Coordinates of N, CA and C in Angstrom, one line a residue:
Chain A
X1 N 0.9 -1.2 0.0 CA 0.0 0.0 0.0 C 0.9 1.2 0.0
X2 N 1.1 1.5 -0.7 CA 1.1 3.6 -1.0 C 1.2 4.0 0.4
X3 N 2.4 5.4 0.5 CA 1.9 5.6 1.9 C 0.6 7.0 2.3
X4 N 1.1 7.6 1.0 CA 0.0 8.6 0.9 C -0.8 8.3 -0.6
X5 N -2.3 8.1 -0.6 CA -2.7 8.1 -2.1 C -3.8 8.4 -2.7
X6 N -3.9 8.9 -3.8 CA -4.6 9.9 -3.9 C -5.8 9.4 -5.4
X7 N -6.8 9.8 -5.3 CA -7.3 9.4 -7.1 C -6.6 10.9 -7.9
X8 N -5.5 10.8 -9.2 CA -5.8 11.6 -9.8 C -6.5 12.5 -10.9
X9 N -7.5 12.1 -10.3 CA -8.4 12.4 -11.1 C -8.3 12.4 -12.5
X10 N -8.7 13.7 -13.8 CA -8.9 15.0 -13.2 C -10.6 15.0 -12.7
X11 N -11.4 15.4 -11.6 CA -12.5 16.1 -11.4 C -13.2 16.9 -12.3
X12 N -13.6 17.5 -13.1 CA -14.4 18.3 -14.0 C -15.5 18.5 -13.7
X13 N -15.7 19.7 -12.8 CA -17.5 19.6 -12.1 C -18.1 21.4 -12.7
X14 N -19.0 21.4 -13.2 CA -19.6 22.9 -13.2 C -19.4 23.7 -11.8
X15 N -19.6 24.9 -12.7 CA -19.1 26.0 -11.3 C -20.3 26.0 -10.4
X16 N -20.0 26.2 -9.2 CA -21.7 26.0 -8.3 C -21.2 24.4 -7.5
X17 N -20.9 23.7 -8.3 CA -20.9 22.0 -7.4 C -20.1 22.0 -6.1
X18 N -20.5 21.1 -5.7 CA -20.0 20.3 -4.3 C -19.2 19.3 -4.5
X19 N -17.3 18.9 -4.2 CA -16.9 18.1 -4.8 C -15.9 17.7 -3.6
X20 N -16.0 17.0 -3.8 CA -14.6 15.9 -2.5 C -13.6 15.2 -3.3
X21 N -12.7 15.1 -2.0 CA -11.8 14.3 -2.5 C -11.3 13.6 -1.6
X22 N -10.8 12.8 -1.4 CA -10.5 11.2 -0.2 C -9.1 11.1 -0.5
X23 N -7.9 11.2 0.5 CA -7.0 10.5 0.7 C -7.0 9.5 1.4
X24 N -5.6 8.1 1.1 CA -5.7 7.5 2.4 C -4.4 7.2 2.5
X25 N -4.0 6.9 3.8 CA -2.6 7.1 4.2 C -2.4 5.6 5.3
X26 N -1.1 5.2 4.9 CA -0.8 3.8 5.5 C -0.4 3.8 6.8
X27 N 0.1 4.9 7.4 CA 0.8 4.9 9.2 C -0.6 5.0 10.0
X28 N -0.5 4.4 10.7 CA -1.5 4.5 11.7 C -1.4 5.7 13.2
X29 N 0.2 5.5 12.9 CA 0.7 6.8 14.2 C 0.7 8.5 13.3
X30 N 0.5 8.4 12.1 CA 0.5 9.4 11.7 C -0.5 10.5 12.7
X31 N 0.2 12.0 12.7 CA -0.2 12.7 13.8 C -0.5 14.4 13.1
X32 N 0.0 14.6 11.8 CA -0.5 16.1 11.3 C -0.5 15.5 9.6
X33 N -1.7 16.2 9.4 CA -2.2 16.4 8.0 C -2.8 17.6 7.8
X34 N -2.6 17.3 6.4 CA -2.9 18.7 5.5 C -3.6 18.6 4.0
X35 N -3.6 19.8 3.6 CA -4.5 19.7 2.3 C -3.1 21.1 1.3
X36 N -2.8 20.7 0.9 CA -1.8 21.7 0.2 C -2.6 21.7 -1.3
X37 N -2.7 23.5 -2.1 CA -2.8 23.5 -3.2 C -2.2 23.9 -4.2
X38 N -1.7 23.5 -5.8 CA -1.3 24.1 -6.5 C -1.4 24.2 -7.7
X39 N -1.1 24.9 -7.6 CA -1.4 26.0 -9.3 C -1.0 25.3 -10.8
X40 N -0.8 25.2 -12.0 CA -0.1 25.1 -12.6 C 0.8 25.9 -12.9
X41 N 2.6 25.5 -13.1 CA 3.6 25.7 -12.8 C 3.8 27.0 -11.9
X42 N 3.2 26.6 -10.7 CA 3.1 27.2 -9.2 C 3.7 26.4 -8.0
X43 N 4.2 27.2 -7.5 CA 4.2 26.2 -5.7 C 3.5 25.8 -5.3
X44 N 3.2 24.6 -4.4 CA 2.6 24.2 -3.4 C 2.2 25.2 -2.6
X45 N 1.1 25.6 -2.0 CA 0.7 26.6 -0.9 C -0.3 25.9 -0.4
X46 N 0.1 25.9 1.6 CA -1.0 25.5 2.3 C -2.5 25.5 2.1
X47 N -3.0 24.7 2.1 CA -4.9 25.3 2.2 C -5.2 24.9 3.7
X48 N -5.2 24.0 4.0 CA -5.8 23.7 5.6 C -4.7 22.9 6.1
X49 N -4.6 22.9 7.2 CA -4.6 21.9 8.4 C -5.6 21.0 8.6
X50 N -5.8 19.8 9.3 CA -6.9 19.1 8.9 C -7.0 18.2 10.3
X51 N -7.3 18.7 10.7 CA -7.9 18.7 12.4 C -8.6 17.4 13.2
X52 N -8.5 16.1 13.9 CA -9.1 15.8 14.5 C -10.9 15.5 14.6
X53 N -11.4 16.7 14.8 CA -12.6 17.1 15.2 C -13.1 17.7 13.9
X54 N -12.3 17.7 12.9 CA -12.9 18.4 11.3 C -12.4 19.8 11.6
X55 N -12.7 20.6 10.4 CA -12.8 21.8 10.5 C -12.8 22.1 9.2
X56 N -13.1 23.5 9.3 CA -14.2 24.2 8.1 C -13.4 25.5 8.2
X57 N -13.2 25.5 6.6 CA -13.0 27.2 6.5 C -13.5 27.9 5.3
X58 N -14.6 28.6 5.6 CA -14.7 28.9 4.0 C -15.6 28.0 3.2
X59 N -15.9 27.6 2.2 CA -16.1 26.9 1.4 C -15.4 25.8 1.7
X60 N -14.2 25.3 2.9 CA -13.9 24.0 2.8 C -14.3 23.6 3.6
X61 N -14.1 22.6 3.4 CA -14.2 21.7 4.6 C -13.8 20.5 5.0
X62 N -12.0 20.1 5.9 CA -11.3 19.1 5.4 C -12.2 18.1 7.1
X63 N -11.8 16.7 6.6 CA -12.5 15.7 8.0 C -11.2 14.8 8.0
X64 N -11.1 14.0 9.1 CA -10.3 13.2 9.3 C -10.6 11.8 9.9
X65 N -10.3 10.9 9.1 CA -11.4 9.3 9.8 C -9.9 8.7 10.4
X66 N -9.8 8.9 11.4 CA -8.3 7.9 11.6 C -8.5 5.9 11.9
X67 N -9.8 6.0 12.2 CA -10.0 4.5 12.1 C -9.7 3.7 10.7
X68 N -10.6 4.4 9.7 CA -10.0 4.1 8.4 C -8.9 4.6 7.4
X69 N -8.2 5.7 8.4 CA -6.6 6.3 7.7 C -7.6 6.6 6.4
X70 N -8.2 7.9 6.5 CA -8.3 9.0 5.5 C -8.7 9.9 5.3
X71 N -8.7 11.0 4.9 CA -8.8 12.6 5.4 C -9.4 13.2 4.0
X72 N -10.0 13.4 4.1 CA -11.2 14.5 2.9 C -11.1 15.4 3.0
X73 N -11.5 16.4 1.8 CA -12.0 17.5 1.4 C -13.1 18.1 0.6
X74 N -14.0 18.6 1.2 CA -15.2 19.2 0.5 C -14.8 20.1 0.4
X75 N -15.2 20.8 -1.1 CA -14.9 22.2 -1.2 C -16.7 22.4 -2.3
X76 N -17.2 23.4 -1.4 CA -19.0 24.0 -1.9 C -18.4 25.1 -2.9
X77 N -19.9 24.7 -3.8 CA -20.0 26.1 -4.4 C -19.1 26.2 -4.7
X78 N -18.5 25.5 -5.9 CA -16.9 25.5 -6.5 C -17.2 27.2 -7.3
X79 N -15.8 27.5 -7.6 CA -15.5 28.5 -8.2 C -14.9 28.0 -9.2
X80 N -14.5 29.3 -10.4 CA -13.3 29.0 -11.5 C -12.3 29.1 -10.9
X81 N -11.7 30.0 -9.8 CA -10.6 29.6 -9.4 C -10.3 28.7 -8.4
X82 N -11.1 28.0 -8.4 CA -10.7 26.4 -7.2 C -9.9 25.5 -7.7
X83 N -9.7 25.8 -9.5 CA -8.8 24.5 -10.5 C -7.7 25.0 -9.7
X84 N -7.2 23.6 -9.9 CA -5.9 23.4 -9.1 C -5.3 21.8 -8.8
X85 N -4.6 21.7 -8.5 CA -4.8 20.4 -8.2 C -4.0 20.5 -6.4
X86 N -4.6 19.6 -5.5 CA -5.1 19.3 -4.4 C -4.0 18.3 -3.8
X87 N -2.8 18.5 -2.7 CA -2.0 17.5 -2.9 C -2.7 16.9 -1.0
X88 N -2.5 15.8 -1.1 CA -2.7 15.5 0.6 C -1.2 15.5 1.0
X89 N -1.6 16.0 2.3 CA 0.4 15.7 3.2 C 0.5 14.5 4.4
X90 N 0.8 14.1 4.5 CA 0.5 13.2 6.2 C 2.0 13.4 6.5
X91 N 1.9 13.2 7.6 CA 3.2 13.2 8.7 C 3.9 11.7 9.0
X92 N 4.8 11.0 8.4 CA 5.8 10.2 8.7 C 6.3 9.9 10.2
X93 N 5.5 9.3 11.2 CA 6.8 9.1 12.5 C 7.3 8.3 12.2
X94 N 8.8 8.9 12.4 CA 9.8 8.0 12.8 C 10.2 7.7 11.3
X95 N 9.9 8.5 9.9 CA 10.4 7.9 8.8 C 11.3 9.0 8.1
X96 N 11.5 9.1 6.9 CA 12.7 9.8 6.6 C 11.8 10.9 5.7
X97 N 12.3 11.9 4.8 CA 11.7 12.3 3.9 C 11.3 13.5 4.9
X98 N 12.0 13.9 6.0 CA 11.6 14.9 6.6 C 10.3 15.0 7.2
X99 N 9.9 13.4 7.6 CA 9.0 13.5 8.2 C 7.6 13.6 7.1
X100 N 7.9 14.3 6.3 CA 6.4 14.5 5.5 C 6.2 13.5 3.8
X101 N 5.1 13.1 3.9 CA 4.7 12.4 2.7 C 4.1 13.0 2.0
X102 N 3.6 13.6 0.8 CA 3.0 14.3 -0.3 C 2.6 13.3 -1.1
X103 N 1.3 13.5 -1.4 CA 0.3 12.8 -2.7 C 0.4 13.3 -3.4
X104 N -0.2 12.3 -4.6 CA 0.5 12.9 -6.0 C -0.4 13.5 -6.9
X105 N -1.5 13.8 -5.9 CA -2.4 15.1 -6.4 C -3.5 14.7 -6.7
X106 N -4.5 15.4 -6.3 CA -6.1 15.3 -7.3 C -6.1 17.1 -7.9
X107 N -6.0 16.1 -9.6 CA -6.6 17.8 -10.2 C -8.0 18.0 -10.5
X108 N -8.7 19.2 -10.2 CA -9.5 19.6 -10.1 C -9.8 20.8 -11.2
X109 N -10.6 20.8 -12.0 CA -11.4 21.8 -12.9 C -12.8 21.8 -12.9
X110 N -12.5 23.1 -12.9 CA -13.9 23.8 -12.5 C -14.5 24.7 -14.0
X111 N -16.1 24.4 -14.3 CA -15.9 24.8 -15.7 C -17.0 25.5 -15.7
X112 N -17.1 26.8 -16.3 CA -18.4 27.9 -16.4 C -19.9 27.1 -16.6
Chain B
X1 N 6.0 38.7 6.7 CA 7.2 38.3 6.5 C 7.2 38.2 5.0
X2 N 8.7 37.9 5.1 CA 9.1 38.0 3.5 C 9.0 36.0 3.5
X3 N 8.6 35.5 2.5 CA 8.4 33.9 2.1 C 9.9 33.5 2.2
X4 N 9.6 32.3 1.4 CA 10.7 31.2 1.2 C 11.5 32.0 -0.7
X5 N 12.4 32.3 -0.6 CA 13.2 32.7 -2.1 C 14.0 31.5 -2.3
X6 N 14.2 31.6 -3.6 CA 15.1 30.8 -4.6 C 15.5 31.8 -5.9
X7 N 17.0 31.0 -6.0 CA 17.3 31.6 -7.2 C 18.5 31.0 -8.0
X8 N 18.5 31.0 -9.2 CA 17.6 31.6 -10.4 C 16.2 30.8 -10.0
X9 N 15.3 32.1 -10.9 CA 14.1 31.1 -10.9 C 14.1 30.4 -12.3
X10 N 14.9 30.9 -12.8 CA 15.0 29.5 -14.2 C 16.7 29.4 -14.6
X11 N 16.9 28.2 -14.9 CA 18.1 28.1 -15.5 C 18.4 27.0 -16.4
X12 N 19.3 27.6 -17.5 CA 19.3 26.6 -19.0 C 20.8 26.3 -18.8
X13 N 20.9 24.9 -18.5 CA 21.8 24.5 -18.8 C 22.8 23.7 -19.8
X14 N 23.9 23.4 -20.7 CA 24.3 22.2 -21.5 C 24.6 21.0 -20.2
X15 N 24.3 20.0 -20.8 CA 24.5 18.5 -20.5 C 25.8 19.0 -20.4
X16 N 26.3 18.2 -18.8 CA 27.6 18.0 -18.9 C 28.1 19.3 -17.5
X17 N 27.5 20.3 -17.1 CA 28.0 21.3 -16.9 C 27.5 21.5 -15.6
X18 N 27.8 21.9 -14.3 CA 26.8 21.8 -13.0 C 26.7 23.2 -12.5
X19 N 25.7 23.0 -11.8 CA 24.9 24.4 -11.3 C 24.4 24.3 -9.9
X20 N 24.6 25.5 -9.7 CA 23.8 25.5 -8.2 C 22.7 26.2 -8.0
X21 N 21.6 25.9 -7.2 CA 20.7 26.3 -6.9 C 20.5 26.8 -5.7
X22 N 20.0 28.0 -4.9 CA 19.9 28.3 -3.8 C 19.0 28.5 -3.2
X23 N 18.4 28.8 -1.6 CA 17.2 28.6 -1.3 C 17.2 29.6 -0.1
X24 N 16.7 30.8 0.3 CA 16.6 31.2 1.3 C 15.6 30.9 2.6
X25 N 15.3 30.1 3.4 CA 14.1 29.8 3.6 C 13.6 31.2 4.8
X26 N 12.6 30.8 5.3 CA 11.7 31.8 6.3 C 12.8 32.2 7.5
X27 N 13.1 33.4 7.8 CA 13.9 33.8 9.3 C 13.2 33.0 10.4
X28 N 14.5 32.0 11.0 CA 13.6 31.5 12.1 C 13.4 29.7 12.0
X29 N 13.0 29.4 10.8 CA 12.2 28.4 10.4 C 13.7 27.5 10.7
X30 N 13.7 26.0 11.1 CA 15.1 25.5 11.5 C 14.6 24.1 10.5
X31 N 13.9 24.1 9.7 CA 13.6 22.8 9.0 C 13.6 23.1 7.5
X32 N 14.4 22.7 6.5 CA 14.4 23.3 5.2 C 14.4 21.8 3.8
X33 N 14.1 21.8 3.3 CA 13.8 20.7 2.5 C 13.7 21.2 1.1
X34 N 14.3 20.3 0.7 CA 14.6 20.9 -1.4 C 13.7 19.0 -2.1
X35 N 13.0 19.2 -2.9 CA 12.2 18.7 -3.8 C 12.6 18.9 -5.0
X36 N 11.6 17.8 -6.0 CA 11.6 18.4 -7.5 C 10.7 17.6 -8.0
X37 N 10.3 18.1 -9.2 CA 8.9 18.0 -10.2 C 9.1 18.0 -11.6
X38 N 8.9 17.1 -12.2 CA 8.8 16.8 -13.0 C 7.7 17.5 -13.9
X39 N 7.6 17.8 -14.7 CA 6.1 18.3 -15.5 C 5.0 17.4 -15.4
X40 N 4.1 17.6 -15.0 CA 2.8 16.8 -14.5 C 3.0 15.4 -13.5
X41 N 4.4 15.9 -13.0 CA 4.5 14.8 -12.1 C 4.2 14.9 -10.4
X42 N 4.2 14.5 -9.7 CA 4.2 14.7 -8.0 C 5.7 15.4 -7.8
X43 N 5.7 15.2 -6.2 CA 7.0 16.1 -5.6 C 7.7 14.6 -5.6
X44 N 9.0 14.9 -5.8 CA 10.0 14.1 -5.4 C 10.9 14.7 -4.1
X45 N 10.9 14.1 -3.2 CA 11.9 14.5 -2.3 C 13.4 14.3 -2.5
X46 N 14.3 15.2 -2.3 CA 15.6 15.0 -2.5 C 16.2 14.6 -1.0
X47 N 16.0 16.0 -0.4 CA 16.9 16.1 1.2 C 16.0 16.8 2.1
X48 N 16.8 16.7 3.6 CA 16.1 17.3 4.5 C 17.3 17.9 5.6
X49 N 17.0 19.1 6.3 CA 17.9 19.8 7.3 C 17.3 19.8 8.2
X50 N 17.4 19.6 9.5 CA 16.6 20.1 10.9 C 17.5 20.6 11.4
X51 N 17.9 22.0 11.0 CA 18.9 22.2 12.7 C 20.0 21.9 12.4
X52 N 21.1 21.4 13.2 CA 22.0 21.4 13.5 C 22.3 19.6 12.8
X53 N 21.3 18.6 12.9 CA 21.7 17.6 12.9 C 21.9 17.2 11.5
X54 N 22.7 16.1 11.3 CA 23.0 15.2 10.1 C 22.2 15.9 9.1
X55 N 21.8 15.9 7.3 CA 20.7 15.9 7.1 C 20.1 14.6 6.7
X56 N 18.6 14.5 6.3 CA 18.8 13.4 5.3 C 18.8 13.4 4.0
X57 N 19.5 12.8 3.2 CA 20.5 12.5 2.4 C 19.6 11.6 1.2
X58 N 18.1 10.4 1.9 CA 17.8 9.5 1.3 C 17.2 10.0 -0.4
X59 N 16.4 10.8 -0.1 CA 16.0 11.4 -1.7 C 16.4 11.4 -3.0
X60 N 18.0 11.6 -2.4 CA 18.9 12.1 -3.6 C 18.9 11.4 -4.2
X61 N 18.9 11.4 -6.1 CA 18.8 10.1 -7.3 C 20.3 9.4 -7.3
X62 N 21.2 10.2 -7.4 CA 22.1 9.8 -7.5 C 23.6 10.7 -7.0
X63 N 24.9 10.7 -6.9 CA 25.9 11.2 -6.1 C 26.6 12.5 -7.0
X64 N 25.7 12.5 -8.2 CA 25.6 13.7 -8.5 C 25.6 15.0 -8.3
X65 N 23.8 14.7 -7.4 CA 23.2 15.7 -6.4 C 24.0 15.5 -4.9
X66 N 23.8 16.8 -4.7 CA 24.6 17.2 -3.1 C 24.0 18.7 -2.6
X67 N 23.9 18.7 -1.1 CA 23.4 20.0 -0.8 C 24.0 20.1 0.8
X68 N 23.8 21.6 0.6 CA 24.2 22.0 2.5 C 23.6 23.0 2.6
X69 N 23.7 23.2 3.8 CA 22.9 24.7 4.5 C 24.3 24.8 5.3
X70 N 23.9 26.2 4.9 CA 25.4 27.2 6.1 C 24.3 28.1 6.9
X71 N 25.2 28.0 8.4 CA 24.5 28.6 9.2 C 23.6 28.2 9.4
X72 N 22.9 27.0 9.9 CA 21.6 26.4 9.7 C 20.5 27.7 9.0
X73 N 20.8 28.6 7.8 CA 19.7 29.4 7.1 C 19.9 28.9 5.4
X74 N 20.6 29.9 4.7 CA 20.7 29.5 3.5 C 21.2 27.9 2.6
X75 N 20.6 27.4 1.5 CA 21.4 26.0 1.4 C 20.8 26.5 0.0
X76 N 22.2 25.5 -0.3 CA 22.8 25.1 -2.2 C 22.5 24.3 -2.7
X77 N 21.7 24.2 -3.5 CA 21.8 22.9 -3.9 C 22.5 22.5 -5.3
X78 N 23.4 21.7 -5.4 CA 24.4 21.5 -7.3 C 24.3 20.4 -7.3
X79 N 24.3 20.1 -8.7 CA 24.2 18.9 -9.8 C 25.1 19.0 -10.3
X80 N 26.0 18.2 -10.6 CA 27.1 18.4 -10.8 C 27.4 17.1 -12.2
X81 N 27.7 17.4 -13.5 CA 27.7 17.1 -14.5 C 25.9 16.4 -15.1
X82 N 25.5 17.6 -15.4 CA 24.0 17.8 -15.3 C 23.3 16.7 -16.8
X83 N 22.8 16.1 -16.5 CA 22.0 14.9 -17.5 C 20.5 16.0 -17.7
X84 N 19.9 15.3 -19.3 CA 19.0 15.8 -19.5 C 17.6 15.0 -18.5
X85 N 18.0 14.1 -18.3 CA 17.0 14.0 -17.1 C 16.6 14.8 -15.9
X86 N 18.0 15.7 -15.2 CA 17.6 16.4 -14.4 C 16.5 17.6 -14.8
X87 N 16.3 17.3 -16.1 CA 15.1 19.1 -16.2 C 13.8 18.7 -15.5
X88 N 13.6 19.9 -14.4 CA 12.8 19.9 -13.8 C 12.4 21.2 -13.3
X89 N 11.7 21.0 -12.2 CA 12.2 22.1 -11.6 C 12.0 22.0 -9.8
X90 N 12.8 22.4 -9.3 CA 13.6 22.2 -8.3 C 12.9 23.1 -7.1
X91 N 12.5 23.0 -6.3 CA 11.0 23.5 -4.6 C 12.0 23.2 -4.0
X92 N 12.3 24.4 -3.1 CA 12.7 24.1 -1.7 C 11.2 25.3 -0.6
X93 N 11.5 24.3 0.7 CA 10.5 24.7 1.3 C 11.0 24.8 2.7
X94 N 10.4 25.1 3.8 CA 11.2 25.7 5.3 C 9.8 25.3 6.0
X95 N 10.1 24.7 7.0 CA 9.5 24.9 8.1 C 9.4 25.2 9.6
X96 N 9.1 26.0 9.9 CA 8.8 25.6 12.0 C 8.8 24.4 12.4
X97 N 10.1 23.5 12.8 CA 9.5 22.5 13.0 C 9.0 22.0 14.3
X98 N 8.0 22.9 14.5 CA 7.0 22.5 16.1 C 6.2 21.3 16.0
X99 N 4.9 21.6 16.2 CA 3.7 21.2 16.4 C 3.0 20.7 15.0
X100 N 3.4 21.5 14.1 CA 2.3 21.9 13.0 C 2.8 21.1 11.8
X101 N 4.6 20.9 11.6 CA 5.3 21.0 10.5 C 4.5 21.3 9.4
X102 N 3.7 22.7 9.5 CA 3.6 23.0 8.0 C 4.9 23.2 7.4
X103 N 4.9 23.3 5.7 CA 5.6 23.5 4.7 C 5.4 24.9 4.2
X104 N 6.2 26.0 3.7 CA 5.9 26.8 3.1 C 7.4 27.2 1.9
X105 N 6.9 26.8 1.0 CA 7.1 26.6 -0.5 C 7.9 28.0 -1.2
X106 N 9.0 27.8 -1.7 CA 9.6 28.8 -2.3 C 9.1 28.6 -3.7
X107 N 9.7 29.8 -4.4 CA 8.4 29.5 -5.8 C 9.0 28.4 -7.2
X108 N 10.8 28.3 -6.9 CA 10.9 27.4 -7.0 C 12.0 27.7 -8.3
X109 N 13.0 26.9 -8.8 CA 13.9 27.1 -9.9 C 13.6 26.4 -11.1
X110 N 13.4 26.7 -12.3 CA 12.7 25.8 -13.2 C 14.5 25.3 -13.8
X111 N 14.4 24.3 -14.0 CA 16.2 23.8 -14.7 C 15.7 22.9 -15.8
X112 N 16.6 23.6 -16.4 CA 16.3 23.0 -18.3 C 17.7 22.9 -18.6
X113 N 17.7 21.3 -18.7 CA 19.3 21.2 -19.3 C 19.0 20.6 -20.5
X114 N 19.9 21.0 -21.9 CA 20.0 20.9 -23.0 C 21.0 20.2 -24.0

């Protein structure tokens, strides 16, 4: 099993929709996750933290199942600028790679 | 604050010839990490700094690539007799490494060797 993994889509949903996306991640001790987004030929930039107890910001909204190791994102009422593609992060104990794993992305398009 | 810098943000190189790449990360941040991407590909990890200790090393493709941080702030990164496979382009990123280890992303060096 993959330790971070991701469907790469691409998503293609009209502007207005409601769209998720499901990572799942192999460590069970894993302890910080994230939702990073990026651009085309852009950096990586944080979108959330992805909390325990869920949490919402905005139009998102990332959840976390740790029984089943995997962490969503709902993003409402998509926009044209929500294209992007969507990387998951999980946290590595005790492994190398500085600790952090990166998925290899869900791209997302959003279309008038 | 001022972000994570890199520089060049692009650079053309011939096969054969090595280059360095630099990374300034965030004042403060003690965790700094260099990546690279392929065109429509995911991040590859190269290396990693925490601080003062060892770094890791595992990333790297081959003994080619090499990197350091001076001063636990600025780090180099060179390729040294550069293959057309390295065109990429090359993320380094810094973190706080507390609680949180967020990542925050320099914009990154695009390397096109020819």
């Amino acid at each position: 099993r993959k330790e971070v993994e991701q469907d790469p889509g691409p998503f293609n949903v009209p502007e207005g929709a409601t769209v998720a996306f499901n990572c799942t991640y192999s460590n069970s001790a894993s302890q910080s996750f994230f939702w990073y987004r990026q651009d085309c030929r852009k950096e990586p930039k944080l979108l959330m933290s992805v909390y325990s107890s869920g949490n919402e910001d905005g139009r998102f909204t990332a959840q976390l199942n740790r029984a089943s190791q995997y962490i969503s994102l709902l993003i409402r009422d998509s926009k044209l600028s929500d294209s992007a593609t969507y990387l998951c992060v999980v946290n590595m104990i005790g492994g190398s790679q500085g600790n952090l794993i990166f998925g290899k992305g869900t791209k997302l398009s959003v279309k008038p | 604050g001022a972000g994570v810098s890199q520089s060049p943000s692009n650079k053309v190189t011939e096969k054969g010839k090595d280059v360095e790449l630099r990374c300034d990360p965030i004042s403060g941040h003690t965790a700094l990490y260099w990546y690279r991407q392929s065109l429509g590909q995911g991040l590859e990890f190269l290396i990693y700094f925490q601080g003062n200790s060892a770094p890791d090393k595992s990333g790297l493709p081959s003994d080619r690539f090499s990197a350091e941080r001076t001063g636990g702030s600025v780090s180099t990164l060179t390729i040294q007799r550069t293959q057309q496979e390295d065109s990429a382009v090359y993320l380094c990123a810094s973190s706080n490494r507390g609680i949180t280890y967020e990542q925050y992303f320099g914009p990154g060096t695009r390397l096109t060797v020819t």
